[in-house]
CSV table of C-alpha atoms in Angstrom, one decimal:
chain,number,residue,atom,x,y,z
A,15,UNK,CA,-6.7,-53.8,-1.8
A,16,UNK,CA,-6.4,-56.9,-4.1
A,17,UNK,CA,-3.8,-57.2,-6.8
A,18,UNK,CA,-6.7,-57.4,-9.4
A,19,UNK,CA,-8.0,-54.0,-8.1
A,20,UNK,CA,-4.6,-52.5,-8.4
A,21,UNK,CA,-4.4,-53.7,-12.0
A,22,UNK,CA,-7.5,-51.8,-12.8
A,23,UNK,CA,-5.5,-48.6,-12.9
A,24,UNK,CA,-3.0,-50.2,-15.3
A,25,UNK,CA,-5.1,-51.0,-18.3
A,26,UNK,CA,-5.2,-49.9,-21.9
A,27,UNK,CA,-2.8,-47.2,-22.9
A,28,UNK,CA,-1.8,-46.6,-19.3
A,29,UNK,CA,-0.3,-50.1,-19.2
A,30,UNK,CA,1.6,-49.3,-22.4
A,31,UNK,CA,5.2,-49.6,-23.2
A,32,UNK,CA,7.4,-46.8,-24.6
A,33,UNK,CA,8.8,-48.4,-27.8
A,34,UNK,CA,12.3,-47.7,-29.0
A,35,UNK,CA,13.8,-48.2,-32.3
A,36,UNK,CA,12.9,-51.3,-34.3
A,37,UNK,CA,14.2,-54.3,-32.6
A,38,UNK,CA,14.9,-52.3,-29.4
A,39,UNK,CA,13.8,-53.2,-25.9
A,40,UNK,CA,10.6,-51.5,-24.9
A,41,UNK,CA,10.5,-49.8,-21.5
A,42,UNK,CA,7.4,-49.2,-19.4
A,43,UNK,CA,5.8,-45.8,-19.3
A,44,UNK,CA,6.4,-43.9,-16.0
A,45,UNK,CA,3.9,-44.9,-13.3
A,46,UNK,CA,2.1,-42.2,-11.4
A,47,UNK,CA,0.4,-42.9,-8.0
A,48,UNK,CA,-2.4,-40.4,-7.3
A,49,UNK,CA,-3.4,-40.5,-3.6
A,50,UNK,CA,-6.6,-38.9,-2.3
A,51,UNK,CA,-10.4,-39.1,-2.6
A,52,UNK,CA,-13.1,-37.8,-4.9
A,53,UNK,CA,-11.7,-34.3,-5.0
A,54,UNK,CA,-8.3,-35.4,-6.1
A,55,UNK,CA,-9.9,-37.7,-8.7
A,56,UNK,CA,-11.6,-34.6,-10.2
A,57,UNK,CA,-8.5,-32.4,-9.9
A,58,UNK,CA,-6.2,-35.1,-11.4
A,59,UNK,CA,-8.0,-36.3,-14.5
A,60,UNK,CA,-6.8,-39.5,-16.2
A,61,UNK,CA,-6.5,-38.0,-19.7
A,62,UNK,CA,-3.9,-35.3,-18.6
A,63,UNK,CA,-1.6,-38.0,-17.4
A,64,UNK,CA,-2.3,-40.2,-20.4
A,65,UNK,CA,-1.4,-37.3,-22.7
A,66,UNK,CA,1.9,-36.8,-20.8
A,67,UNK,CA,2.7,-40.5,-21.5
A,68,UNK,CA,2.1,-41.8,-18.0
A,69,UNK,CA,0.3,-44.8,-16.5
A,70,UNK,CA,-2.0,-43.7,-13.6
A,71,UNK,CA,-2.8,-45.6,-10.5
A,72,UNK,CA,-5.2,-44.3,-7.9
A,73,UNK,CA,-5.2,-45.0,-4.1
A,74,UNK,CA,-7.9,-43.7,-1.8
A,75,UNK,CA,-6.4,-43.2,1.7
A,76,UNK,CA,-3.2,-44.0,3.4
A,77,UNK,CA,-3.6,-47.8,3.6
A,78,UNK,CA,-4.3,-48.1,-0.1
A,79,UNK,CA,-1.4,-45.8,-0.9
A,80,UNK,CA,1.0,-48.0,1.2
A,81,UNK,CA,-0.3,-51.2,-0.5
A,82,UNK,CA,0.0,-49.6,-3.9
A,83,UNK,CA,3.6,-48.5,-3.3
A,84,UNK,CA,4.5,-52.0,-2.3
A,85,UNK,CA,2.8,-53.8,-5.2
A,86,UNK,CA,3.7,-51.2,-7.9
A,87,UNK,CA,6.5,-48.9,-6.9
A,88,UNK,CA,5.6,-45.5,-8.5
A,89,UNK,CA,7.9,-43.2,-10.4
A,90,UNK,CA,5.8,-40.1,-9.5
A,91,UNK,CA,3.5,-39.5,-6.6
A,92,UNK,CA,0.7,-36.9,-6.4
A,93,UNK,CA,-0.6,-36.6,-2.9
A,94,UNK,CA,-2.6,-34.1,-0.8
A,95,UNK,CA,-1.0,-32.5,2.3
A,96,UNK,CA,-4.0,-33.6,4.4
A,97,UNK,CA,-5.2,-37.2,4.2
A,98,UNK,CA,-8.2,-38.4,6.1
A,99,UNK,CA,-8.2,-35.1,8.1
A,100,UNK,CA,-4.6,-35.3,9.2
A,101,UNK,CA,-1.4,-33.8,8.0
A,102,UNK,CA,0.4,-36.2,5.6
A,103,UNK,CA,4.0,-35.2,6.4
A,104,UNK,CA,4.6,-38.6,8.0
A,105,UNK,CA,3.4,-40.4,4.8
A,106,UNK,CA,5.5,-38.0,2.8
A,107,UNK,CA,8.7,-38.9,4.7
A,108,UNK,CA,8.1,-42.6,4.2
A,109,UNK,CA,7.4,-42.1,0.5
A,110,UNK,CA,10.6,-40.1,0.1
A,111,UNK,CA,12.6,-42.7,2.0
A,112,UNK,CA,11.7,-45.4,-0.5
A,113,UNK,CA,14.3,-46.8,-3.0
A,114,UNK,CA,14.1,-45.9,-5.7
A,115,UNK,CA,12.9,-42.5,-4.5
A,116,UNK,CA,9.8,-41.3,-6.4
A,117,UNK,CA,9.3,-37.7,-7.5
A,118,UNK,CA,6.6,-36.3,-5.2
A,119,UNK,CA,4.2,-33.5,-6.0
A,120,UNK,CA,1.9,-32.3,-3.1
A,121,UNK,CA,-1.5,-30.7,-3.4
A,122,UNK,CA,-2.4,-27.9,-1.0
A,123,UNK,CA,-4.9,-25.2,-0.3
A,124,UNK,CA,-4.0,-21.6,0.5
A,125,UNK,CA,-4.6,-22.1,4.3
A,126,UNK,CA,-2.0,-24.9,4.3
A,127,UNK,CA,1.1,-22.8,3.7
A,128,UNK,CA,3.1,-23.9,6.7
A,129,UNK,CA,2.5,-27.6,5.9
A,130,UNK,CA,3.4,-26.9,2.3
A,131,UNK,CA,6.7,-25.3,3.4
A,132,UNK,CA,7.5,-28.3,5.5
A,133,UNK,CA,6.8,-30.6,2.6
A,134,UNK,CA,9.1,-28.7,0.3
A,135,UNK,CA,11.9,-28.8,3.0
A,136,UNK,CA,11.4,-32.6,3.3
A,137,UNK,CA,12.0,-33.0,-0.5
A,138,UNK,CA,8.8,-32.6,-2.4
A,139,UNK,CA,9.5,-31.7,-6.0
A,140,UNK,CA,6.6,-29.3,-6.4
A,141,UNK,CA,3.4,-28.0,-4.8
A,142,UNK,CA,0.1,-27.5,-6.6
A,143,UNK,CA,-2.2,-25.0,-4.9
A,144,UNK,CA,-5.9,-25.6,-5.4
A,145,UNK,CA,-7.6,-24.6,-7.6
A,146,UNK,CA,-5.3,-25.1,-10.6
A,147,UNK,CA,-5.9,-25.4,-14.3
A,148,UNK,CA,-5.2,-28.4,-16.5
A,149,UNK,CA,-2.4,-26.5,-18.2
A,150,UNK,CA,-0.8,-25.9,-14.8
A,151,UNK,CA,-1.2,-29.6,-14.0
A,152,UNK,CA,0.3,-30.6,-17.4
A,153,UNK,CA,3.3,-28.3,-16.8
A,154,UNK,CA,3.8,-29.9,-13.3
A,155,UNK,CA,3.7,-33.4,-14.7
A,156,UNK,CA,6.2,-32.4,-17.4
A,157,UNK,CA,8.6,-31.0,-14.8
A,158,UNK,CA,8.2,-34.1,-12.6
A,159,UNK,CA,8.9,-36.4,-15.5
A,160,UNK,CA,12.0,-34.4,-16.4
A,161,UNK,CA,13.2,-34.8,-12.9
A,162,UNK,CA,12.4,-38.6,-13.0
A,163,UNK,CA,14.3,-39.0,-16.2
A,164,UNK,CA,17.3,-37.1,-14.9
A,165,UNK,CA,17.5,-39.4,-11.8
A,166,UNK,CA,17.2,-42.4,-14.0
A,167,UNK,CA,19.9,-41.3,-16.3
A,168,UNK,CA,22.1,-40.3,-13.4
A,169,UNK,CA,21.8,-43.8,-11.9
A,170,UNK,CA,22.9,-45.3,-15.2
A,171,UNK,CA,25.3,-42.6,-16.3
A,172,UNK,CA,28.8,-43.1,-17.6
A,173,UNK,CA,31.9,-42.1,-15.6
A,174,UNK,CA,32.3,-38.4,-14.8
A,175,UNK,CA,35.1,-38.0,-17.4
A,176,UNK,CA,32.9,-39.4,-20.1
A,177,UNK,CA,32.9,-36.7,-22.9
A,178,UNK,CA,29.2,-37.4,-23.4
A,179,UNK,CA,28.6,-36.2,-19.9
A,180,UNK,CA,31.0,-33.2,-19.8
A,181,UNK,CA,29.7,-31.8,-23.1
A,182,UNK,CA,26.3,-31.1,-21.6
A,183,UNK,CA,27.4,-30.1,-18.1
A,184,UNK,CA,26.2,-26.9,-16.7
A,185,UNK,CA,28.8,-24.1,-16.4
A,186,UNK,CA,30.9,-24.1,-13.3
A,187,UNK,CA,29.0,-22.7,-10.4
A,188,UNK,CA,25.6,-23.1,-11.9
A,189,UNK,CA,23.0,-25.7,-10.9
A,190,UNK,CA,21.8,-27.9,-13.7
A,191,UNK,CA,18.4,-26.6,-14.6
A,192,UNK,CA,17.1,-30.2,-14.5
A,193,UNK,CA,18.1,-30.4,-10.9
A,194,UNK,CA,15.9,-27.5,-10.0
A,195,UNK,CA,12.3,-27.8,-9.1
A,196,UNK,CA,9.8,-27.0,-11.8
A,197,UNK,CA,9.5,-23.3,-12.4
A,198,UNK,CA,6.0,-23.5,-10.9
A,199,UNK,CA,7.5,-24.6,-7.5
A,200,UNK,CA,5.5,-23.4,-4.6
A,201,UNK,CA,7.6,-20.4,-3.7
A,202,UNK,CA,4.4,-19.0,-2.2
A,203,UNK,CA,4.7,-21.7,0.4
A,204,UNK,CA,8.4,-22.3,0.9
A,205,UNK,CA,9.8,-18.8,0.8
A,206,UNK,CA,6.9,-16.9,2.1
A,207,UNK,CA,6.3,-19.0,5.2
A,208,UNK,CA,10.0,-19.2,6.0
A,209,UNK,CA,10.2,-15.5,6.1
A,210,UNK,CA,7.0,-14.9,7.9
A,211,UNK,CA,5.0,-13.7,4.9
A,212,UNK,CA,1.7,-15.4,4.2
A,213,UNK,CA,-0.7,-14.4,1.4
A,214,UNK,CA,-4.0,-15.4,-0.1
A,215,UNK,CA,-4.7,-12.1,-2.0
A,216,UNK,CA,-5.2,-12.1,-5.7
A,217,UNK,CA,-2.7,-9.3,-6.1
A,218,UNK,CA,0.1,-11.3,-4.6
A,219,UNK,CA,-0.8,-14.5,-6.4
A,220,UNK,CA,-0.5,-12.6,-9.7
A,221,UNK,CA,2.9,-11.3,-8.6
A,222,UNK,CA,4.2,-14.7,-7.6
A,223,UNK,CA,3.0,-16.2,-10.9
A,224,UNK,CA,5.0,-13.6,-12.7
A,225,UNK,CA,8.0,-14.2,-10.5
A,226,UNK,CA,7.9,-17.9,-11.4
A,227,UNK,CA,7.6,-17.1,-15.1
A,228,UNK,CA,10.8,-15.1,-15.2
A,229,UNK,CA,12.8,-17.0,-12.6
A,230,UNK,CA,14.7,-19.4,-14.9
A,231,UNK,CA,15.5,-16.8,-17.5
A,232,UNK,CA,18.7,-14.7,-17.3
A,233,UNK,CA,16.8,-11.7,-18.5
A,234,UNK,CA,17.1,-8.6,-16.3
A,235,UNK,CA,14.2,-8.1,-13.9
A,236,UNK,CA,12.9,-4.7,-13.0
A,237,UNK,CA,11.1,-4.5,-9.7
A,238,UNK,CA,9.1,-1.5,-8.7
A,239,UNK,CA,7.0,-0.8,-5.6
A,240,UNK,CA,6.5,1.5,-2.6
A,241,UNK,CA,9.0,1.7,0.2
A,242,UNK,CA,8.8,-1.3,2.4
A,243,UNK,CA,6.5,-3.3,0.1
A,244,UNK,CA,9.0,-6.2,-0.2
A,245,UNK,CA,11.1,-5.5,-3.3
A,246,UNK,CA,14.3,-7.0,-1.8
A,247,UNK,CA,12.3,-10.1,-0.7
A,248,UNK,CA,11.0,-10.5,-4.2
A,249,UNK,CA,14.6,-10.2,-5.6
A,250,UNK,CA,15.5,-13.1,-3.3
A,251,UNK,CA,12.6,-15.2,-4.5
A,252,UNK,CA,13.6,-14.8,-8.1
A,253,UNK,CA,17.2,-15.6,-7.3
A,254,UNK,CA,16.2,-18.7,-5.3
A,255,UNK,CA,14.1,-20.1,-8.1
A,256,UNK,CA,16.8,-19.5,-10.8
A,257,UNK,CA,19.5,-21.9,-11.9
A,258,UNK,CA,22.0,-19.5,-10.2
A,259,UNK,CA,20.5,-20.1,-6.7
A,260,UNK,CA,23.6,-22.0,-5.6
A,261,UNK,CA,25.7,-18.9,-6.2
A,262,UNK,CA,25.5,-15.6,-4.3
A,263,UNK,CA,22.9,-13.0,-4.4
A,264,UNK,CA,24.7,-9.7,-3.9
A,265,UNK,CA,22.8,-6.4,-3.2
A,266,UNK,CA,24.4,-3.1,-4.1
A,267,UNK,CA,22.7,0.1,-2.8
A,268,UNK,CA,22.8,2.6,-5.6
A,269,UNK,CA,22.2,5.8,-3.6
A,270,UNK,CA,25.7,6.1,-2.2
A,271,UNK,CA,27.6,5.6,-5.5
A,272,UNK,CA,29.8,8.4,-6.8
A,273,UNK,CA,32.0,8.8,-9.8
A,274,UNK,CA,35.0,8.2,-7.5
A,275,UNK,CA,33.6,5.1,-5.8
A,276,UNK,CA,31.6,3.3,-8.5
A,277,UNK,CA,34.6,1.3,-10.0
A,278,UNK,CA,35.6,0.0,-6.6
A,279,UNK,CA,32.1,-0.8,-5.7
A,280,UNK,CA,31.7,-3.0,-8.8
A,281,UNK,CA,35.3,-4.3,-9.5
A,282,UNK,CA,37.4,-3.7,-6.4
A,283,UNK,CA,38.4,-6.4,-3.9
A,284,UNK,CA,35.0,-7.7,-2.8
A,285,UNK,CA,33.3,-5.7,-5.5
A,286,UNK,CA,29.7,-6.5,-6.4
A,287,UNK,CA,30.5,-8.0,-9.9
A,288,UNK,CA,33.3,-10.1,-8.4
A,289,UNK,CA,31.2,-11.5,-5.6
A,290,UNK,CA,28.1,-12.1,-7.8
A,291,UNK,CA,30.0,-14.0,-10.5
A,292,UNK,CA,27.8,-16.9,-11.6
A,293,UNK,CA,25.0,-15.6,-9.4
A,294,UNK,CA,22.7,-12.6,-9.2
A,295,UNK,CA,23.4,-8.8,-8.7
A,296,UNK,CA,20.6,-6.8,-7.1
A,297,UNK,CA,20.8,-3.1,-7.8
A,298,UNK,CA,18.8,-1.6,-5.0
A,299,UNK,CA,17.0,1.7,-5.6
A,300,UNK,CA,18.3,2.1,-9.2
A,301,UNK,CA,16.6,5.5,-9.6
A,302,UNK,CA,18.8,6.9,-6.8
A,303,UNK,CA,21.9,6.6,-9.1
A,304,UNK,CA,23.2,10.1,-9.8
A,305,UNK,CA,23.3,11.1,-13.5
A,306,UNK,CA,27.1,11.3,-13.3
A,307,UNK,CA,27.3,7.6,-12.3
A,308,UNK,CA,24.8,6.1,-14.7
A,309,UNK,CA,26.9,5.9,-17.9
A,310,UNK,CA,29.7,4.1,-15.9
A,311,UNK,CA,27.2,1.7,-14.4
A,312,UNK,CA,25.8,0.9,-17.8
A,313,UNK,CA,29.4,0.3,-19.2
A,314,UNK,CA,30.3,-2.0,-16.2
A,315,UNK,CA,27.2,-4.1,-16.7
A,316,UNK,CA,27.9,-4.6,-20.4
A,317,UNK,CA,31.7,-5.2,-20.2
A,318,UNK,CA,33.3,-8.6,-20.4
A,319,UNK,CA,35.3,-9.7,-17.4
A,320,UNK,CA,34.8,-10.8,-13.8
A,321,UNK,CA,31.1,-11.3,-13.2
A,322,UNK,CA,30.1,-10.3,-16.7
A,323,UNK,CA,31.8,-12.9,-18.9
A,324,UNK,CA,32.1,-16.7,-18.4
A,325,UNK,CA,29.2,-17.7,-16.1
A,326,UNK,CA,27.9,-14.2,-16.2
A,327,UNK,CA,25.4,-12.7,-13.8
A,328,UNK,CA,21.7,-12.2,-13.6
A,329,UNK,CA,20.8,-8.5,-12.9
A,330,UNK,CA,17.8,-7.5,-10.8
A,331,UNK,CA,17.1,-3.8,-10.4
A,332,UNK,CA,14.6,-2.4,-8.0
A,333,UNK,CA,13.3,1.1,-7.5
A,334,UNK,CA,10.7,3.1,-5.6
A,335,UNK,CA,8.9,5.1,-8.2
A,336,UNK,CA,8.1,8.8,-7.8
A,337,UNK,CA,4.3,9.0,-6.9
A,338,UNK,CA,4.0,11.8,-9.4
A,339,UNK,CA,5.3,9.5,-12.2
A,340,UNK,CA,2.5,7.1,-13.2
A,341,UNK,CA,4.5,5.1,-15.7
A,342,UNK,CA,7.9,3.7,-14.9
A,343,UNK,CA,9.0,4.4,-18.5
A,344,UNK,CA,8.6,8.1,-17.6
A,345,UNK,CA,11.7,7.8,-15.5
A,346,UNK,CA,13.6,7.5,-18.8
A,347,UNK,CA,11.9,10.5,-20.2
A,348,UNK,CA,12.0,12.9,-17.3
A,349,UNK,CA,15.7,12.6,-16.7
A,350,UNK,CA,15.5,10.2,-13.7
A,351,UNK,CA,17.3,7.5,-15.5
A,352,UNK,CA,19.2,7.4,-18.8
A,353,UNK,CA,17.1,5.8,-21.4
A,354,UNK,CA,19.8,3.3,-22.4
A,355,UNK,CA,20.3,2.2,-18.8
A,356,UNK,CA,16.6,2.0,-18.2
A,357,UNK,CA,15.9,-0.1,-21.3
A,358,UNK,CA,19.0,-2.3,-20.6
A,359,UNK,CA,17.4,-3.3,-17.3
A,360,UNK,CA,13.7,-3.0,-17.9
A,361,UNK,CA,13.2,-6.3,-19.6
A,362,UNK,CA,11.0,-8.3,-17.2
A,363,UNK,CA,9.1,-5.7,-15.1
A,364,UNK,CA,7.3,-6.8,-11.9
A,365,UNK,CA,5.3,-4.3,-9.7
A,366,UNK,CA,4.9,-5.1,-6.0
A,367,UNK,CA,1.5,-4.1,-4.8
A,368,UNK,CA,1.4,-2.1,-1.5
A,369,UNK,CA,0.1,-3.9,1.6
A,370,UNK,CA,-3.2,-1.9,1.5
A,371,UNK,CA,-4.0,-3.6,-1.8
A,372,UNK,CA,-3.4,-7.2,-0.6
A,373,UNK,CA,-6.8,-8.2,0.7
A,374,UNK,CA,-6.5,-9.6,4.3
A,375,UNK,CA,-2.7,-10.0,4.1
A,376,UNK,CA,-2.0,-7.5,6.8
A,377,UNK,CA,-3.8,-9.6,9.3
A,378,UNK,CA,-2.3,-12.9,8.0
A,379,UNK,CA,1.2,-11.5,8.2
A,380,UNK,CA,0.7,-9.9,11.6
A,381,UNK,CA,-0.5,-13.3,13.0
A,382,UNK,CA,2.5,-15.1,11.5
A,383,UNK,CA,5.0,-12.5,12.6
A,384,UNK,CA,3.6,-12.4,16.2
A,385,UNK,CA,4.2,-16.2,16.5
A,386,UNK,CA,7.7,-15.9,15.1
A,387,UNK,CA,8.7,-12.9,17.3
A,388,UNK,CA,7.1,-14.3,20.4
A,389,UNK,CA,9.0,-17.6,20.0
A,390,UNK,CA,12.3,-15.8,19.2
A,391,UNK,CA,12.0,-13.5,22.3
A,392,UNK,CA,10.6,-16.1,24.7
A,393,UNK,CA,7.3,-14.2,25.2
A,394,UNK,CA,3.9,-15.7,25.7
A,395,UNK,CA,1.8,-14.1,23.0
A,396,UNK,CA,-1.0,-16.3,21.6
A,397,UNK,CA,-2.8,-13.9,19.2
A,398,UNK,CA,-4.6,-10.6,18.7
A,399,UNK,CA,-8.0,-9.5,20.0
A,400,UNK,CA,-10.7,-9.0,17.5
A,401,UNK,CA,-10.6,-5.2,17.9
A,402,UNK,CA,-6.8,-5.2,17.4
A,403,UNK,CA,-7.2,-7.2,14.2
A,404,UNK,CA,-9.9,-4.8,13.0
A,405,UNK,CA,-7.4,-1.9,13.5
A,406,UNK,CA,-4.7,-3.8,11.6
A,407,UNK,CA,-7.1,-4.5,8.8
A,408,UNK,CA,-8.3,-0.9,8.7
A,409,UNK,CA,-5.0,0.8,8.7
A,410,UNK,CA,-3.4,1.9,5.4
A,411,UNK,CA,0.2,0.9,6.3
A,412,UNK,CA,2.0,3.6,4.4
A,413,UNK,CA,5.3,1.9,5.4
A,414,UNK,CA,3.9,-1.4,4.1
A,415,UNK,CA,5.5,-4.7,5.3
A,416,UNK,CA,8.4,-2.9,6.9
A,417,UNK,CA,6.1,-0.9,9.1
A,418,UNK,CA,3.9,-3.9,10.0
A,419,UNK,CA,6.8,-6.1,10.9
A,420,UNK,CA,8.3,-3.3,13.1
A,421,UNK,CA,5.0,-2.8,14.9
A,422,UNK,CA,4.6,-6.4,15.7
A,423,UNK,CA,8.2,-6.7,16.9
A,424,UNK,CA,7.8,-3.6,19.1
A,425,UNK,CA,4.6,-5.0,20.7
A,426,UNK,CA,6.4,-8.3,21.5
A,427,UNK,CA,9.5,-6.6,22.9
A,428,UNK,CA,7.7,-4.1,25.1
A,429,UNK,CA,4.9,-6.3,26.4
A,430,UNK,CA,4.3,-9.8,27.8
A,431,UNK,CA,1.0,-10.9,26.3
A,432,UNK,CA,-0.7,-13.2,26.0
A,433,UNK,CA,-3.1,-11.2,23.9
A,434,UNK,CA,-2.4,-8.2,21.7
A,435,UNK,CA,-5.1,-5.6,22.5
A,436,UNK,CA,-5.6,-2.2,20.9
A,437,UNK,CA,-3.9,-0.4,23.8
A,438,UNK,CA,-0.7,-2.2,22.9
A,439,UNK,CA,-0.7,-0.9,19.4
A,440,UNK,CA,1.0,2.4,18.5
A,441,UNK,CA,-1.1,5.5,18.8
A,442,UNK,CA,-0.8,6.4,15.1
A,443,UNK,CA,-2.1,3.0,14.2
A,444,UNK,CA,-5.1,3.4,16.5
A,445,UNK,CA,-5.8,6.8,15.2
A,446,UNK,CA,-5.3,5.9,11.5
A,447,UNK,CA,-7.6,2.8,11.8
A,448,UNK,CA,-10.4,4.5,13.7
A,449,UNK,CA,-13.3,5.9,11.7
A,450,UNK,CA,-12.9,9.7,11.5
A,451,UNK,CA,-15.3,12.4,10.5
A,452,UNK,CA,-14.6,13.4,6.9
A,453,UNK,CA,-15.6,16.2,4.7
A,454,UNK,CA,-18.9,16.4,2.9
A,455,UNK,CA,-19.5,13.8,0.1
A,456,UNK,CA,-17.5,15.5,-2.7
A,457,UNK,CA,-15.4,14.5,-5.6
A,458,UNK,CA,-13.2,15.8,-8.3
A,459,UNK,CA,-14.3,14.9,-11.8
A,460,UNK,CA,-11.9,15.1,-14.7
A,461,UNK,CA,-13.1,15.3,-18.3
A,462,UNK,CA,-10.3,14.7,-20.8
A,463,UNK,CA,-6.9,16.0,-19.9
A,464,UNK,CA,-8.1,19.3,-18.5
A,465,UNK,CA,-10.3,18.1,-15.6
A,466,UNK,CA,-13.4,19.8,-14.3
A,467,UNK,CA,-13.9,20.3,-10.5
A,468,UNK,CA,-17.2,19.1,-9.3
A,469,UNK,CA,-18.3,20.3,-5.9
A,470,UNK,CA,-20.7,18.7,-3.5
A,471,UNK,CA,-22.3,15.7,-5.3
A,472,UNK,CA,-26.0,15.8,-5.9
A,473,UNK,CA,-28.1,13.8,-8.2
A,474,UNK,CA,-28.5,16.7,-10.6
A,475,UNK,CA,-24.8,17.2,-10.6
A,476,UNK,CA,-24.3,13.8,-12.1
A,477,UNK,CA,-26.3,14.6,-15.3
A,478,UNK,CA,-24.1,14.7,-18.3
A,479,UNK,CA,-21.4,12.4,-16.8
A,480,UNK,CA,-20.7,9.0,-18.2
A,481,UNK,CA,-21.1,5.9,-16.1
A,482,UNK,CA,-17.4,5.5,-15.8
A,483,UNK,CA,-17.1,9.2,-14.6
A,484,UNK,CA,-19.8,8.7,-12.0
A,485,UNK,CA,-18.0,5.6,-10.7
A,486,UNK,CA,-14.8,7.4,-10.4
A,487,UNK,CA,-16.4,10.4,-8.8
A,488,UNK,CA,-18.1,8.2,-6.2
A,489,UNK,CA,-14.9,6.2,-5.5
A,490,UNK,CA,-12.8,9.3,-5.1
A,491,UNK,CA,-15.4,11.0,-2.9
A,492,UNK,CA,-15.7,8.0,-0.6
A,493,UNK,CA,-11.9,7.8,-0.3
A,494,UNK,CA,-11.9,11.5,0.5
A,495,UNK,CA,-14.7,11.1,3.1
A,496,UNK,CA,-12.7,8.3,4.7
A,497,UNK,CA,-9.7,10.6,5.1
A,498,UNK,CA,-7.8,8.9,2.3
A,499,UNK,CA,-8.1,5.4,3.7
A,500,UNK,CA,-8.6,2.9,0.8
A,501,UNK,CA,-9.5,0.0,3.1
A,502,UNK,CA,-12.2,2.0,4.9
A,503,UNK,CA,-13.5,3.3,1.6
A,504,UNK,CA,-13.6,-0.2,0.2
A,505,UNK,CA,-15.8,-1.3,3.2
A,506,UNK,CA,-18.2,1.5,2.6
A,507,UNK,CA,-18.4,0.7,-1.1
A,508,UNK,CA,-18.7,-3.1,-0.6
A,509,UNK,CA,-15.6,-3.9,-2.7
A,510,UNK,CA,-12.1,-5.1,-1.9
A,511,UNK,CA,-9.2,-2.6,-1.4
A,512,UNK,CA,-7.4,-4.1,-4.4
A,513,UNK,CA,-10.3,-3.2,-6.6
A,514,UNK,CA,-9.9,0.5,-5.7
A,515,UNK,CA,-6.1,0.2,-6.0
A,516,UNK,CA,-6.4,-1.2,-9.5
A,517,UNK,CA,-8.9,1.4,-10.6
A,518,UNK,CA,-6.8,4.3,-9.3
A,519,UNK,CA,-3.7,2.8,-10.9
A,520,UNK,CA,-5.6,2.5,-14.3
A,521,UNK,CA,-6.8,6.1,-14.0
A,522,UNK,CA,-3.3,7.3,-13.2
A,523,UNK,CA,-1.7,5.5,-16.2
A,524,UNK,CA,-4.4,6.7,-18.5
A,525,UNK,CA,-3.7,10.3,-17.4
A,526,UNK,CA,-7.3,11.1,-17.3
């Protein structure tokens, strides 16, 4: 690539200089190198970088990228995880080894989670998962520029005892927010893959987006979800993305607290507030707090002192809601939680969807966990048979992630592989996933708050029902006919399980 061609990307505004005060010395705008092909050109439009105040230089392929880096050392690099059909981790290592080190953002697809996790471990600043919006790209550029400016300022900073430096220093024990990855950092690659959880479902992508949005705030987070759905894992994710991630995440189980032990649990030697100072306190199963303990817990969370003053703490509460209670706020109205404690902690709510509502995730996680467990135990498992995968996909997983992980681990410990076949799976899983004869096609139709029972459905029985009522009747009848299995009912109806889950959740909240 000739020097003239390289200069083609540095014309007009992109070759501009950032002017200072009158008479000051102008400095060049940050230079961004975008590596890739036609797809990356379309995903990374020139105008978004120009609006962010950057010069943009493009390189198609590894050779052009190396030549570009030599001729025009970039400040920021946007590169795909796969270049010319091969993983680009080697190119990423070389890029991060350059001096001065550029801020690197990698581009990935949902099936490249493991490579994305490796890229983040190597030092990539952020990961953009295709497809992404222009607004998402703009936020990522902004975060990368902040990181670049911080590195530049640090390299030219005054001595550590300079009052200009200490005045803006982060509180002791906290990481400077500018030193953290952008809040859109690919937690769905780094933390998921590292723990053996992989996802491509819309329900989980929405959850992760919400987790990213609240991560940097110190506002309390209120996590709800079924037993085993991953509430503790999500608490870890939020903590790891927060400015407090360098300090401890302390989990306190609420069920065993009594009026006699609560003070020691929070304030005694090794108490939760003491250990979590500057970090995050996770109150696990908040709804299990006895009514006699709740006033004291509220007082301890609001008092100044160790863990509550100074650097403070970030509080995350999690709970498994009562299936009979459709709205978490009802816990504060039915006596499960004191209203003042509930509203003190219910600031940033996140609901973890059950595994049955995460389209295809059971199979993805099972495969990933099988690899991890097989390697850890020295077994020779290579995968699942198609029939075993069908059973995993068709099972409701009432115990959610915890049940799935235990099943995979048990299979690995008790067998030698190389293939997981249906006979190696637990009997209850085989029975629960197999098609079973159901009752006649029937449904329960509700009209208003009262609810009217509709028997066996016939065409004439649908007359007088609204379209929404017909839809609900058909869905409920199909679920009933499939012995309560949402995944099997979804296959019969030709929709995704998450669609049925969302509809039933909406009906429950509406109280209709």
